[in-house]
Amino acid sequence: MKIKAIIHPAEEGGYWAEVPALPGCITEGDTWDEVTQNLQDAVEGWLSVAKIMVVAVLV
């Protein structure tokens, strides 16, 4: 699955990232590698919670 993310430079240094298709899915990191890893973790966490919420509604 491909999800589009936007990575921004942070004013204080490092980066922050958002996933417009997943409301509230944001993260940050001091380096490009760190923010991309954190972004992967954030997306996986967001999707995991969304799946739980769908199951809870269906039950």
PDB file of C-alpha atoms in Angstrom:
ATOM      1  CA  MET A   1       0.000   0.000   0.000  1.00  0.00           C
ATOM      2  CA  LYS A   2       1.313   3.440  -0.883  1.00  0.00           C
ATOM      3  CA  ILE A   3       0.341   6.423   1.246  1.00  0.00           C
ATOM      4  CA  LYS A   4       1.453   9.940   0.396  1.00  0.00           C
ATOM      5  CA  ALA A   5       3.252  11.825   3.172  1.00  0.00           C
ATOM      6  CA  ILE A   6       4.665  15.332   3.344  1.00  0.00           C
ATOM      7  CA  ILE A   7       7.947  15.931   5.169  1.00  0.00           C
ATOM      8  CA  HIS A   8       8.727  19.485   6.265  1.00  0.00           C
ATOM      9  CA  PRO A   9      11.885  20.995   7.734  1.00  0.00           C
ATOM     10  CA  ALA A  10      11.266  21.981  11.362  1.00  0.00           C
ATOM     11  CA  GLU A  11      12.114  25.520  12.484  1.00  0.00           C
ATOM     12  CA  GLU A  12      14.141  24.214  15.421  1.00  0.00           C
ATOM     13  CA  GLY A  13      16.014  21.719  13.246  1.00  0.00           C
ATOM     14  CA  GLY A  14      15.151  18.257  12.072  1.00  0.00           C
ATOM     15  CA  TYR A  15      11.907  17.431  10.315  1.00  0.00           C
ATOM     16  CA  TRP A  16       8.214  16.876  10.898  1.00  0.00           C
ATOM     17  CA  ALA A  17       5.878  14.856   8.707  1.00  0.00           C
ATOM     18  CA  GLU A  18       2.171  14.528   8.080  1.00  0.00           C
ATOM     19  CA  VAL A  19      -0.075  12.143   6.188  1.00  0.00           C
ATOM     20  CA  PRO A  20      -3.002  14.184   4.823  1.00  0.00           C
ATOM     21  CA  ALA A  21      -5.132  11.078   4.131  1.00  0.00           C
ATOM     22  CA  LEU A  22      -4.865   9.983   7.788  1.00  0.00           C
ATOM     23  CA  PRO A  23      -6.142  12.792  10.049  1.00  0.00           C
ATOM     24  CA  GLY A  24      -3.878  13.341  13.040  1.00  0.00           C
ATOM     25  CA  CYS A  25      -1.096  11.143  11.678  1.00  0.00           C
ATOM     26  CA  ILE A  26       1.993  13.269  12.280  1.00  0.00           C
ATOM     27  CA  THR A  27       5.510  12.648  13.552  1.00  0.00           C
ATOM     28  CA  GLU A  28       8.949  14.216  13.811  1.00  0.00           C
ATOM     29  CA  GLY A  29      12.616  13.312  13.792  1.00  0.00           C
ATOM     30  CA  ASP A  30      16.056  14.879  14.087  1.00  0.00           C
ATOM     31  CA  THR A  31      17.304  13.336  10.811  1.00  0.00           C
ATOM     32  CA  TRP A  32      15.749  12.296   7.495  1.00  0.00           C
ATOM     33  CA  ASP A  33      16.231   8.623   8.386  1.00  0.00           C
ATOM     34  CA  GLU A  34      14.641   9.104  11.795  1.00  0.00           C
ATOM     35  CA  VAL A  35      11.597  10.976  10.485  1.00  0.00           C
ATOM     36  CA  THR A  36      11.002   8.389   7.746  1.00  0.00           C
ATOM     37  CA  GLN A  37      11.213   5.520  10.257  1.00  0.00           C
ATOM     38  CA  ASN A  38       8.939   7.392  12.666  1.00  0.00           C
ATOM     39  CA  LEU A  39       6.556   8.048   9.780  1.00  0.00           C
ATOM     40  CA  GLN A  40       6.345   4.352   8.980  1.00  0.00           C
ATOM     41  CA  ASP A  41       5.639   3.606  12.654  1.00  0.00           C
ATOM     42  CA  ALA A  42       3.017   6.376  12.832  1.00  0.00           C
ATOM     43  CA  VAL A  43       1.178   5.123   9.738  1.00  0.00           C
ATOM     44  CA  GLU A  44       1.217   1.524  10.997  1.00  0.00           C
ATOM     45  CA  GLY A  45      -0.102   2.688  14.384  1.00  0.00           C
ATOM     46  CA  TRP A  46      -2.798   4.851  12.819  1.00  0.00           C
ATOM     47  CA  LEU A  47      -3.997   2.014  10.579  1.00  0.00           C
ATOM     48  CA  SER A  48      -3.934  -0.438  13.488  1.00  0.00           C
ATOM     49  CA  VAL A  49      -6.159   1.815  15.595  1.00  0.00           C
ATOM     50  CA  ALA A  50      -8.484   2.441  12.637  1.00  0.00           C
ATOM     51  CA  LYS A  51      -8.865  -1.311  12.133  1.00  0.00           C
ATOM     52  CA  ILE A  52      -9.715  -1.793  15.815  1.00  0.00           C
ATOM     53  CA  MET A  53     -12.284   1.013  15.622  1.00  0.00           C
ATOM     54  CA  VAL A  54     -13.958  -0.549  12.574  1.00  0.00           C
ATOM     55  CA  VAL A  55     -14.144  -3.937  14.284  1.00  0.00           C
ATOM     56  CA  ALA A  56     -15.593  -2.322  17.435  1.00  0.00           C
ATOM     57  CA  VAL A  57     -18.299  -0.573  15.399  1.00  0.00           C
ATOM     58  CA  LEU A  58     -19.199  -3.755  13.536  1.00  0.00           C
ATOM     59  CA  VAL A  59     -19.544  -5.833  16.710  1.00  0.00           C
TER      60      VAL A  59
END
